[in-house]
Short mmCIF file of C-alpha atoms in Angstrom, two decimals:
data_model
loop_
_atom_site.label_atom_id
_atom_site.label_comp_id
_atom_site.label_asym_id
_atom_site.label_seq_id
_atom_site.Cartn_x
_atom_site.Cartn_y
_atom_site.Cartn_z
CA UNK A 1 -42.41 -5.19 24.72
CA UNK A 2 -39.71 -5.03 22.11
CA UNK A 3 -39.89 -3.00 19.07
CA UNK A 4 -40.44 -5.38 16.18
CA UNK A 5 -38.67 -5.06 12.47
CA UNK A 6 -41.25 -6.36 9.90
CA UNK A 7 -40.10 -8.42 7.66
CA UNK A 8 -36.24 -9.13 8.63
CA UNK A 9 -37.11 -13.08 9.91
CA UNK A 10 -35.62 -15.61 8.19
CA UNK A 11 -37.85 -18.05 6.85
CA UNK A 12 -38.02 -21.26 5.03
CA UNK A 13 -41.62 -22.06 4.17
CA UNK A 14 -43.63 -18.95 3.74
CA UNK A 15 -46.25 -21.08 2.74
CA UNK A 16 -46.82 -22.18 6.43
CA UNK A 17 -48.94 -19.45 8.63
CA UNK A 18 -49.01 -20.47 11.84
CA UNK A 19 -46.77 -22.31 14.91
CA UNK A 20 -47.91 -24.84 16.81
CA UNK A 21 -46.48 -24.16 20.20
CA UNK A 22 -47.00 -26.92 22.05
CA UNK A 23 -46.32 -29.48 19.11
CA UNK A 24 -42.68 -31.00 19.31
CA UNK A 25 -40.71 -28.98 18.12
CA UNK A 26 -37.72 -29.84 15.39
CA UNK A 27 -34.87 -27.54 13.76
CA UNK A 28 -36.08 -24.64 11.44
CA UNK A 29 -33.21 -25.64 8.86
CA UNK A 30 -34.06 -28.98 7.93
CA UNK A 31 -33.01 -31.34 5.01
CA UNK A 32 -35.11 -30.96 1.70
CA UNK A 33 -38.42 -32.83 1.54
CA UNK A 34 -41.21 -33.53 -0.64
CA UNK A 35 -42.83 -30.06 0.23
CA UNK A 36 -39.79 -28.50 0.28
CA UNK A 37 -39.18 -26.10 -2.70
CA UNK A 38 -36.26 -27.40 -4.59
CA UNK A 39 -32.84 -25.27 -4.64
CA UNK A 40 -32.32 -23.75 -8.03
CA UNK A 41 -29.79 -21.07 -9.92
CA UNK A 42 -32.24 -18.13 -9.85
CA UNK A 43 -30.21 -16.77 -13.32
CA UNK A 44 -31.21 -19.85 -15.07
CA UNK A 45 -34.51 -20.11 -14.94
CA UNK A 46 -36.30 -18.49 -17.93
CA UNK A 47 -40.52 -17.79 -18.74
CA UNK A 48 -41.08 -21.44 -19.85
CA UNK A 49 -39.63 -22.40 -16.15
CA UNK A 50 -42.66 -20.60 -14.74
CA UNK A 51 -44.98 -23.06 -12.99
CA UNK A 52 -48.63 -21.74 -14.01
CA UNK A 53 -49.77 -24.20 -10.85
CA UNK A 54 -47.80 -23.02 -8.64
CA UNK A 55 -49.14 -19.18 -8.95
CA UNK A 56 -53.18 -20.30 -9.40
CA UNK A 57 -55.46 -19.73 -6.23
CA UNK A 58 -55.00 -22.49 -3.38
CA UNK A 59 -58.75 -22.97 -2.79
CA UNK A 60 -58.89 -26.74 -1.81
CA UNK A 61 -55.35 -26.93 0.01
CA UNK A 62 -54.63 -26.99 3.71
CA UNK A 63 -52.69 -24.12 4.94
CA UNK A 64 -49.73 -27.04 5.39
CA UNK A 65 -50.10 -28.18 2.19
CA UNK A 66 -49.71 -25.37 -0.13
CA UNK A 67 -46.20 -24.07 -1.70
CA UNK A 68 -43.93 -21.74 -0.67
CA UNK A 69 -45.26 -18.19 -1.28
CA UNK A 70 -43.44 -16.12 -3.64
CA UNK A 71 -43.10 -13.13 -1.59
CA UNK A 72 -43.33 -12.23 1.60
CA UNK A 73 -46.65 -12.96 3.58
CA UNK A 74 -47.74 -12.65 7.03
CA UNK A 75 -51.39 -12.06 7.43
CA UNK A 76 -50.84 -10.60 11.25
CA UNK A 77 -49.07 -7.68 9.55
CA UNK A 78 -52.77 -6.42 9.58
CA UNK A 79 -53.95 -6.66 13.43
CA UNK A 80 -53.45 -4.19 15.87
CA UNK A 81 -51.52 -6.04 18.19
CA UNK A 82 -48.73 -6.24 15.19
CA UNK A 83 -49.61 -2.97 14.59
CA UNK A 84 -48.47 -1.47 18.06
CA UNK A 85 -45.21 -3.30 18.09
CA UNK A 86 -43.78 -3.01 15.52
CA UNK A 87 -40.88 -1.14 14.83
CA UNK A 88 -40.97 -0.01 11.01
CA UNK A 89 -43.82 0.22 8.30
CA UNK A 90 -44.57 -1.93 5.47
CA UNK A 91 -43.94 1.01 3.34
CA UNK A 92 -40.17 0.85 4.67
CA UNK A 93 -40.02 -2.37 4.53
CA UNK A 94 -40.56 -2.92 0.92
CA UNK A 95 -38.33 -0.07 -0.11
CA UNK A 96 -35.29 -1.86 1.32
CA UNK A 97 -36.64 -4.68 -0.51
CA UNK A 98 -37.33 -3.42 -4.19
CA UNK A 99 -36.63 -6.73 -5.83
CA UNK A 100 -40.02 -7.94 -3.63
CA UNK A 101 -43.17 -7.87 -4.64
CA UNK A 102 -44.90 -5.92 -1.65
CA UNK A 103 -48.46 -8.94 -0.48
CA UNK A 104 -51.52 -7.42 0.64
CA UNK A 105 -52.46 -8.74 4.30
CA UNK A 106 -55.71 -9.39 3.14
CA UNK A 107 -57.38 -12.19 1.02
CA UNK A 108 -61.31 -13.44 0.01
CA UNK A 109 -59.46 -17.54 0.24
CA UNK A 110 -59.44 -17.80 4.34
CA UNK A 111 -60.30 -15.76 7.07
CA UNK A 112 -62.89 -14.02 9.22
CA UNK A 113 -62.06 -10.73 7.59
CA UNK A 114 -63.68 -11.69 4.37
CA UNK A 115 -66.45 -13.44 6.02
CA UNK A 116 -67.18 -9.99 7.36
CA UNK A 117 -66.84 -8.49 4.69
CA UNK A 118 -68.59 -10.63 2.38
CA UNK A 119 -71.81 -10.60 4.70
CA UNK A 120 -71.81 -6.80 4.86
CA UNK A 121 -71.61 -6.89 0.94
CA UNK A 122 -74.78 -9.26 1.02
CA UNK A 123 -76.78 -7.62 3.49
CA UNK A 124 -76.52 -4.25 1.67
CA UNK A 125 -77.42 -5.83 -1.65
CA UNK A 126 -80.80 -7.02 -0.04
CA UNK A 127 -81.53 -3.86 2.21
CA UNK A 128 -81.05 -1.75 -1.18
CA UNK A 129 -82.29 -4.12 -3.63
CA UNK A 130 -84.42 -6.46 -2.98
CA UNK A 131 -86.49 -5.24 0.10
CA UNK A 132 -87.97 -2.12 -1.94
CA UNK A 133 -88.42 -4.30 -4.91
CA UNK A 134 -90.43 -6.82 -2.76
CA UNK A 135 -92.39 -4.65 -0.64
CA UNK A 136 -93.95 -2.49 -3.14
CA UNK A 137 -94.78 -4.53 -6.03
CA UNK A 138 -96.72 -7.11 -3.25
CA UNK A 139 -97.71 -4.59 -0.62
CA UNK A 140 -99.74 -2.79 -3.67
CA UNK A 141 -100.30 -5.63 -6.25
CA UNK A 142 -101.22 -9.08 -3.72
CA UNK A 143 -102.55 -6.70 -0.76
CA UNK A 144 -103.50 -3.39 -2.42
CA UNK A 145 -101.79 -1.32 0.43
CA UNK A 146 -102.64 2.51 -0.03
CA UNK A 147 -98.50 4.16 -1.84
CA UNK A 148 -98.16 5.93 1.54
CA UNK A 149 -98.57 3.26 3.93
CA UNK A 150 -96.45 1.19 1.55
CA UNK A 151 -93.19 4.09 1.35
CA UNK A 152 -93.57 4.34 5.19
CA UNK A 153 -92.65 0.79 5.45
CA UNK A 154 -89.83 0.77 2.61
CA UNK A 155 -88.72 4.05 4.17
CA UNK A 156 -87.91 2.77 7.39
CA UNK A 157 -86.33 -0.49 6.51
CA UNK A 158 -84.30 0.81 3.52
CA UNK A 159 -81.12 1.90 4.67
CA UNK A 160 -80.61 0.16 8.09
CA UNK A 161 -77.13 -2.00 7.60
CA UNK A 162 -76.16 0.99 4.94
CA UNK A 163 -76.26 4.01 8.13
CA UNK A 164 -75.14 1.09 10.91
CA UNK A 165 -72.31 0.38 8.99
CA UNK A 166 -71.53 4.32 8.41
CA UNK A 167 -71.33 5.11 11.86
CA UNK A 168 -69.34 2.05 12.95
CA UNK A 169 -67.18 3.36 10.46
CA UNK A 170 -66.93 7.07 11.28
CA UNK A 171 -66.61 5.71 14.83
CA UNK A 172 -63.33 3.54 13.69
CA UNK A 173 -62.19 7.17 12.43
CA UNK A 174 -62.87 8.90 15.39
CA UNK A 175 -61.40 7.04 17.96
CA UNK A 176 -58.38 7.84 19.70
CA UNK A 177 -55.83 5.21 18.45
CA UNK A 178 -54.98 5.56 14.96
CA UNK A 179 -55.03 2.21 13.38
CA UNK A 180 -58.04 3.11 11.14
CA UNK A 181 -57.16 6.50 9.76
CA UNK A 182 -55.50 7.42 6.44
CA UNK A 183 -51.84 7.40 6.12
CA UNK A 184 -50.71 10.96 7.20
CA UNK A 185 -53.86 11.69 8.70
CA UNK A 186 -53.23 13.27 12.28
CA UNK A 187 -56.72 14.27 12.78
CA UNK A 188 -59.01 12.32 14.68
CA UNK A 189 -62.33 14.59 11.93
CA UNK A 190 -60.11 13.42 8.88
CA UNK A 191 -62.65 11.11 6.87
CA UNK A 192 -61.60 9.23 3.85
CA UNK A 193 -62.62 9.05 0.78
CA UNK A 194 -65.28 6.19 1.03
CA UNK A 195 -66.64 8.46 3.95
CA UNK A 196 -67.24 11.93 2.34
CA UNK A 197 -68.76 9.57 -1.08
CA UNK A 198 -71.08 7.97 1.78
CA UNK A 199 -72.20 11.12 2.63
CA UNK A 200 -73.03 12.63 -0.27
CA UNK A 201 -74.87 9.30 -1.46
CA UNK A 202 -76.95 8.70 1.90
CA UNK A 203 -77.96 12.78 1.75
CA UNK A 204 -78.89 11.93 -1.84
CA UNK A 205 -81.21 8.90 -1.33
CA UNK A 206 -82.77 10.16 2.01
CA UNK A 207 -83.67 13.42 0.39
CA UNK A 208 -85.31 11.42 -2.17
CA UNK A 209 -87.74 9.29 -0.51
CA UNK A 210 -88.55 12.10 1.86
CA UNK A 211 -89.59 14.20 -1.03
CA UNK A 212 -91.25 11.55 -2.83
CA UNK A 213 -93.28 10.12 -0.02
CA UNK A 214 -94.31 12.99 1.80
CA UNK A 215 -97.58 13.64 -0.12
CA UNK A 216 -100.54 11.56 0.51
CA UNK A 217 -100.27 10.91 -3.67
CA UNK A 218 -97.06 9.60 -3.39
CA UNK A 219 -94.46 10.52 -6.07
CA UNK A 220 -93.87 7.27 -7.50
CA UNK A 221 -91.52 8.64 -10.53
CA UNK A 222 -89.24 10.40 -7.85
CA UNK A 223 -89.53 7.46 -5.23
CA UNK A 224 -87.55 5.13 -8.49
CA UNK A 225 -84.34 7.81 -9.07
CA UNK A 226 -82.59 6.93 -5.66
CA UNK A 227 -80.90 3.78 -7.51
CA UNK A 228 -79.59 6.35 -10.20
CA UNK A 229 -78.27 8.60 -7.44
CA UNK A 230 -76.26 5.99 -6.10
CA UNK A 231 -74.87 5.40 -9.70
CA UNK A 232 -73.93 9.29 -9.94
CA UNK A 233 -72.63 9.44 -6.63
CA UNK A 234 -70.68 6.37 -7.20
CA UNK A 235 -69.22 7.04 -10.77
CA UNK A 236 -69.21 10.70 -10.23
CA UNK A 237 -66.52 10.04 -7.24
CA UNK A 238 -64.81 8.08 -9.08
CA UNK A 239 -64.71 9.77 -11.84
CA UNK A 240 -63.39 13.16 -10.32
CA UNK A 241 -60.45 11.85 -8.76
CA UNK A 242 -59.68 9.95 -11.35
CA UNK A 243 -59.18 12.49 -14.13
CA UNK A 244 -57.47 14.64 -11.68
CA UNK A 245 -54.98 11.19 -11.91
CA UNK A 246 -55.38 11.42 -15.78
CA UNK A 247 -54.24 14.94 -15.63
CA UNK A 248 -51.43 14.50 -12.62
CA UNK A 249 -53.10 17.19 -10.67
CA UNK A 250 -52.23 17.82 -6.92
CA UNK A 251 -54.87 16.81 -4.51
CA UNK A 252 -57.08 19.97 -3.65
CA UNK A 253 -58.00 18.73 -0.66
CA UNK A 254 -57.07 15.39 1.81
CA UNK A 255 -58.19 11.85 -0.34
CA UNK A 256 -57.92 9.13 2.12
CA UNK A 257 -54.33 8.95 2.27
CA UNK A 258 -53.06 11.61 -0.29
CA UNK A 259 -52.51 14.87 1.21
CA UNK A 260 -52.99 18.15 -0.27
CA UNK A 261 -50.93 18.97 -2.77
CA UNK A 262 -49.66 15.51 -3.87
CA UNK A 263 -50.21 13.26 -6.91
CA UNK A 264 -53.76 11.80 -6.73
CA UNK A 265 -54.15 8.24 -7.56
CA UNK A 266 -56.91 6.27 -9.34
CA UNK A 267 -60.06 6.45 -7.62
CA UNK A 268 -60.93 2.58 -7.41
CA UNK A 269 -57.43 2.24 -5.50
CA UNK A 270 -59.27 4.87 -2.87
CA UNK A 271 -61.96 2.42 -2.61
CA UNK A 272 -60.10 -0.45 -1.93
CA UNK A 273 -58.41 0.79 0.32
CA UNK A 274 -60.68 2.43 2.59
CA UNK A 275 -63.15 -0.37 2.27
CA UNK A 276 -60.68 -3.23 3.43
CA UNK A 277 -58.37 -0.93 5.84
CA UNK A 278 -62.12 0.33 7.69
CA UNK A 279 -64.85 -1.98 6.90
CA UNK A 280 -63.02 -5.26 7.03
CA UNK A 281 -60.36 -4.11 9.86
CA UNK A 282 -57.15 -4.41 8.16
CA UNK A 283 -56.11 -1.07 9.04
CA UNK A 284 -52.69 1.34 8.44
CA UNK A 285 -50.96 -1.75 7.38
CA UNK A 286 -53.27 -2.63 4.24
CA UNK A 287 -53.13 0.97 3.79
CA UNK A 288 -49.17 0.46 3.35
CA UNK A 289 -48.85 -2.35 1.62
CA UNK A 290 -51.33 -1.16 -1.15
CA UNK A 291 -49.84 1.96 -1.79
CA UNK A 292 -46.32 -0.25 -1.57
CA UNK A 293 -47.72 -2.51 -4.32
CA UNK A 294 -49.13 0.35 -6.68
CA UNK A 295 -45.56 2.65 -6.23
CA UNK A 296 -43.53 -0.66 -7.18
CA UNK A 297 -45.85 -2.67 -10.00
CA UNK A 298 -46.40 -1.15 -13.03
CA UNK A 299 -49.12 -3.46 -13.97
CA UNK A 300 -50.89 -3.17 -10.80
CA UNK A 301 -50.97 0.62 -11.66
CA UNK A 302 -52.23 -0.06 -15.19
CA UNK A 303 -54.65 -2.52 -13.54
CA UNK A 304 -55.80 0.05 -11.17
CA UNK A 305 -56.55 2.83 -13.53
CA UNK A 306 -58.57 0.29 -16.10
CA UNK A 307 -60.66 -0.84 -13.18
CA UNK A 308 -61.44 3.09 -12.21
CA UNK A 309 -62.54 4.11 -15.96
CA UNK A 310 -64.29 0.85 -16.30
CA UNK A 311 -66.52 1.60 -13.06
CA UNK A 312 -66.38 5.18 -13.21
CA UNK A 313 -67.20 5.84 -16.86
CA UNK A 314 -70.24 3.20 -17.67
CA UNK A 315 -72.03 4.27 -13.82
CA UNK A 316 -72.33 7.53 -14.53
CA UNK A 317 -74.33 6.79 -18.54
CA UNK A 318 -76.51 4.10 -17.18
CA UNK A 319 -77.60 6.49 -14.04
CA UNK A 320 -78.25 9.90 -16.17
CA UNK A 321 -79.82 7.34 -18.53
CA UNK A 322 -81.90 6.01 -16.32
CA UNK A 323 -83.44 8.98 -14.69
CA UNK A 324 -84.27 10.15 -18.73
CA UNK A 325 -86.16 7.08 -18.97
CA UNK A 326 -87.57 7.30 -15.44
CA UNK A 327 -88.70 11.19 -16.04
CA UNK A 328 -90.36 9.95 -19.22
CA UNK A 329 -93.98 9.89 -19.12
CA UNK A 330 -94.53 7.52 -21.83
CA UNK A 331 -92.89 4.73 -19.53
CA UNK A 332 -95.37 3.50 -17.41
CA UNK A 333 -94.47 4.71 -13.25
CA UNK A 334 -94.79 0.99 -12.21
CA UNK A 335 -92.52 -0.03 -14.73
CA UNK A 336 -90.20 2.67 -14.31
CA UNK A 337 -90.02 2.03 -10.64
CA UNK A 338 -88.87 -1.48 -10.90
CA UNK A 339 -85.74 0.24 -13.73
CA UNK A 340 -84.95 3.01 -11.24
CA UNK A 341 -84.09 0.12 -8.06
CA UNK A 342 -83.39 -3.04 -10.30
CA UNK A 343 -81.07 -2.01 -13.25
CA UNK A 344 -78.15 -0.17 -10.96
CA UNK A 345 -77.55 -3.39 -8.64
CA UNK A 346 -78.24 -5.86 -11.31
CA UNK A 347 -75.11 -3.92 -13.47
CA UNK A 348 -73.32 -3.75 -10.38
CA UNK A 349 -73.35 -7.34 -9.86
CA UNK A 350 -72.54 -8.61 -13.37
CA UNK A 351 -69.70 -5.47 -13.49
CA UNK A 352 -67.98 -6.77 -10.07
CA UNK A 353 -68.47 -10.72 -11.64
CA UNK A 354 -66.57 -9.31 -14.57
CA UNK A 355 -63.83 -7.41 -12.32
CA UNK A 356 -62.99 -10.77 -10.16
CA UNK A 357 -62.32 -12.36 -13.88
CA UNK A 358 -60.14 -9.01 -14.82
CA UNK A 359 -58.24 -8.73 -11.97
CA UNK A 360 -57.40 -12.51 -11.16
CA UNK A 361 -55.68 -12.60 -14.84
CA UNK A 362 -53.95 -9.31 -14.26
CA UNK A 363 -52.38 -10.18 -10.68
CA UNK A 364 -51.46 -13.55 -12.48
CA UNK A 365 -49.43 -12.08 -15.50
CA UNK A 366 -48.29 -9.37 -12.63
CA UNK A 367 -46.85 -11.87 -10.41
CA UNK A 368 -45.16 -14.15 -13.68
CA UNK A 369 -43.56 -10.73 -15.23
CA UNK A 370 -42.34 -10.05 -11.50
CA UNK A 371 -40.70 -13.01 -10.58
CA UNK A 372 -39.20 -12.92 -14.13
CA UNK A 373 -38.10 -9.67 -14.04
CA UNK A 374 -36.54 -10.38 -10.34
CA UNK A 375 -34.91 -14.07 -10.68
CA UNK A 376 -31.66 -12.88 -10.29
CA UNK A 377 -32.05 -10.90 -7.09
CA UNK A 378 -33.40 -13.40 -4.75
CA UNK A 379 -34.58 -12.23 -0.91
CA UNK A 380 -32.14 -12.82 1.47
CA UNK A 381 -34.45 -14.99 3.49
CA UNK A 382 -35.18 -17.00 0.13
CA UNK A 383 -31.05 -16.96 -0.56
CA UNK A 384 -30.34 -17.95 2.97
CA UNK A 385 -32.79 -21.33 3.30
CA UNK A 386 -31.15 -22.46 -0.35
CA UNK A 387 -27.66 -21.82 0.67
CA UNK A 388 -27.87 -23.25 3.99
CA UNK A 389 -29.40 -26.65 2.48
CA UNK A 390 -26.21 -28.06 1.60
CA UNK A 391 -25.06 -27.58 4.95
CA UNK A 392 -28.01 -29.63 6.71
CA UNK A 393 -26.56 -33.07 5.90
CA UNK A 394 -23.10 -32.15 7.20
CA UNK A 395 -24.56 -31.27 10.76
CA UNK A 396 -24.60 -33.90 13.31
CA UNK A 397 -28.15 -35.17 14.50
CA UNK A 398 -27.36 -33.37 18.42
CA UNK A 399 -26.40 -30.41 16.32
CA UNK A 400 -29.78 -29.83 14.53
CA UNK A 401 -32.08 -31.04 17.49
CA UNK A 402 -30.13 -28.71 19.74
CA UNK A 403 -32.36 -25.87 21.60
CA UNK A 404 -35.79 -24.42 21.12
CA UNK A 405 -36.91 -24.46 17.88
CA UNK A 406 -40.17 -24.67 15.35
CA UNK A 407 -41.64 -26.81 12.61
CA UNK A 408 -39.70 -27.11 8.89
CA UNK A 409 -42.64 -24.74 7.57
CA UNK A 410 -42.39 -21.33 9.48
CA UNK A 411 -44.51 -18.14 9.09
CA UNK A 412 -44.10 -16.53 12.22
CA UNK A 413 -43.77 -12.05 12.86
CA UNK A 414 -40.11 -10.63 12.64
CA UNK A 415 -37.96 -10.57 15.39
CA UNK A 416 -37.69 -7.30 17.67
CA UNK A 417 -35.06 -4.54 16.22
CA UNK A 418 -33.18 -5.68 19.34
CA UNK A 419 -31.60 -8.69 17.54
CA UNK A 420 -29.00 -6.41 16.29
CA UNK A 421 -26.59 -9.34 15.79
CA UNK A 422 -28.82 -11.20 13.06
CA UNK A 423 -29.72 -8.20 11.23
CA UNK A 424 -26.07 -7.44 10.63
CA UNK A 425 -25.98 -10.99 8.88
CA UNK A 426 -28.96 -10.66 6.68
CA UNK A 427 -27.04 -7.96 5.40
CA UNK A 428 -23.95 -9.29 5.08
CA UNK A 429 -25.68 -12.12 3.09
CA UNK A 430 -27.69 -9.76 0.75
CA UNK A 431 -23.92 -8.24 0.04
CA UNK A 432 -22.88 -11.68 -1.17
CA UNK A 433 -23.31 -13.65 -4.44
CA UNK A 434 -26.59 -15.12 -5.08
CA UNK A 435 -25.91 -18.57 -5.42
CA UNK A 436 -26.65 -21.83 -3.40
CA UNK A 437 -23.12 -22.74 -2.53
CA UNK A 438 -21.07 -21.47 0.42
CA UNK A 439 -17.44 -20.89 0.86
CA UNK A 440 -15.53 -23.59 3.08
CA UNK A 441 -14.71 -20.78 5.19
CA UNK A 442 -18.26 -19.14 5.54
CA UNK A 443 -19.19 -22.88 6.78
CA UNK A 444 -17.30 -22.30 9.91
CA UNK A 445 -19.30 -19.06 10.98
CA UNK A 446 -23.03 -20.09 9.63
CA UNK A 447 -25.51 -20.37 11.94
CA UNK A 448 -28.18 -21.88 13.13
CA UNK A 449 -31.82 -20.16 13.14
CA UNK A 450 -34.12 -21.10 15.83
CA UNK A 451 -37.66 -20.39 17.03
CA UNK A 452 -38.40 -20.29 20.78
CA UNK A 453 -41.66 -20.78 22.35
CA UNK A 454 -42.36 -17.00 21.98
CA UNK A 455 -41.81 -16.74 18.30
CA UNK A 456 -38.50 -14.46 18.79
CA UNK A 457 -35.30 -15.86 16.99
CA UNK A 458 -31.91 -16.74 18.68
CA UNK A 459 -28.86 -16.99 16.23
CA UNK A 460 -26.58 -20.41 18.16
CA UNK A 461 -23.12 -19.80 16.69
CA UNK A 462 -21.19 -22.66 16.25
#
């Protein structure tokens, strides 16, 4: 199989995903249509030329009918069969693009990733919420059910996606093939961050309602601080790396991808990414293309380190706040109780509403500043598909139909690093002016792009 450079294909439509291979196929260079995105001086457009439309969520469109993508996109960056043949990382990709703003191959709009994910989310919410909520107040309330009896049940249940999911996980570490494991990480026992705060929280919680339950008398007062443990666990992790970020200390140890001795980032930015690379299978490359997108945006960093102080910080008050007013004997135990589980996920779900708000607005303003502060530089697959539009309605129909090609609207993976002859041209293009005219004498030595049937490109010199 032949070694694949990421991102070096030319395409037109980035707003396309997918080729139909057995639909009829028609020249990748086409004439301009009503879908097409129009050919413009990218040194004249200024911030009122910013279409606000253009950069909101694409919710209710079809795949085929959304716009062009601003960047470059490919969702299979973040599969393993990409993964194994490719040639070069994400990482490298983006630093011989600085001008582009690096995508995440991830996204909550389409997908069975976030399906996953989203159930996982749900299912953990109701193992840790609701079930201990439920089961005590009408095990001992509606059927009078002795505490033990009643802690025996909620002991057993509570917990069951929450330790599945952790050794799926550590499993996805484990294995042999690296796809899963931190950047850097040649170990197949090197756990990431999200692991080692798993840990610590599921020793926490267990030790908890082992202690409290054991007696025949159950401890009710100690059975309601496991919610504030998560809290501390949660916060305090955060938290630590963090100010370590605040400071710019080295790493002490191995966090996720950050070896020892280098900067340490942001600890929501840890979370992230072990969370989507592990849980929801997008792997090394999500790993790349987040640490691409916080080394090249300085408002994603900004963004970053406001979400991590405003999780970290208000976690760790409301849990050592809640186990004062759980240890306080003038609050009655049942009471207390329904604090101890309720209050931590309840905060949790009105602080992650709030984030979605927060974050959509900053990736907005990120993407308008970035595309202002990069018009002039266009990508030399953007450059190429508005310089070679002119050229379309000089070509003779046989010329255009000729060979194996794909739809107008093309998505499809990079060719191999074989196709020395094309990469040669994307450079000489990126060497030339950016603007959407050609020389008479560049006419005579453009080419054609096609797709085959295999998704490879073939340059047809005329």
């Amino acid at each position: 199989m032949p070694e694949v450079v990421r991102g070096s294909r030319l395409s037109v439509d980035a707003g396309q995903r997918t080729v139909d291979l057995d639909a009829p196929t028609s020249a990748l260079h086409t004439g301009p249509s009503h879908q097409s995105r129009p050919s413009v001086d990218g040194h004249a457009r200024s911030r009122k030329s910013v279409e606000f439309k253009d950069l909101e969520r694409r919710r209710s469109e079809r795949p085929e009918d959304r716009p062009p993508a601003q960047a470059y996109y490919d969702s299979r960056a973040a599969t393993k069969r990409e993964f194994k043949r490719r040639g070069t990382t994400l990482a490298e990709y983006y630093e011989q693009h600085p001008t582009l703003l690096p995508q995440l191959p991830f996204t909550w709009h389409h997908g069975w990733r976030r399906v996953k994910l989203g159930l996982l989310i749900t299912l953990i919410f109701i193992d840790a919420c609701l079930i201990p909520l439920i089961l005590y107040y009408t095990m001992t309330f509606a059927g009078h059910v002795q505490g033990w009896i009643v802690f025996a049940v909620v002991a057993t249940i509570w917990g069951g996606p929450t330790y599945l999911e952790f050794a799926v996980r550590s499993w996805r570490l484990i294995k042999k093939e690296d796809f899963y494991r931190p950047l850097g990480a040649t170990s197949r026992w090197c756990f990431d961050f999200v692991s080692w705060l798993s840990v610590f929280s599921i020793t926490a919680v267990t030790s908890l309602l082992i202690v409290g339950s054991a007696p025949h008398i159950v401890w009710l007062r100690v059975l309601s601080l496991p919610g504030p443990a998560l809290l501390l666990s949660l916060g305090g992790g955060i938290m630590f790396v963090t100010i370590l970020a605040l400071l710019k200390k080295p790493a002490p140890f191995r966090i996720s991808s950050t070896s020892k001795g280098e900067p340490v980032l942001p600890g929501v930015l840890y979370l992230i990414e072990d969370v989507v690379a592990v849980n929801a299978n997008a792997g090394r490359p999500y790993r790349e293309a987040l640490h691409a997108r916080y080394n090249a945006s300085p408002r994603f960093r900004q963004m970053i380190m406001d979400q991590s102080l405003f999780w970290g910080i208000p976690a760790i008050l409301i849990g050592s706040a809640l186990i004062v007013v759980v240890c306080v004997h003038e609050v009655d135990k049942h009471i207390a109780y329904g604090l101890g589980w309720g209050i931590p996920f309840f905060w949790a779900l009105i602080w992650a509403f709030l984030s979605v708000i927060w974050v959509k607005r900053a990736l907005r303003k990120e993407r308008i500043a970035w595309e202002e502060d990069n018009d002039g530089d266009l990508h030399d697959a953007k450059r190429l598909a508005l310089e070679d539009q002119p050229l379309i309605h000089e070509q003779s129909p046989q010329t255009r139909h000729s060979g194996h090609s794909a739809t107008s609207q093309v998505d499809a993976p990079p060719p191999s690093s074989g196709h020395d002859e094309d990469t040669q041209a994307d450079a000489q293009i990126k060497k030339g002016p950016s603007t959407s005219t050609v020389p008479e004498e560049a006419k005579s030595d453009s080419k054609d792009i096609h797709v085959d049937r295999e998704g490879n490109e073939a340059g047809l010199r005329r």
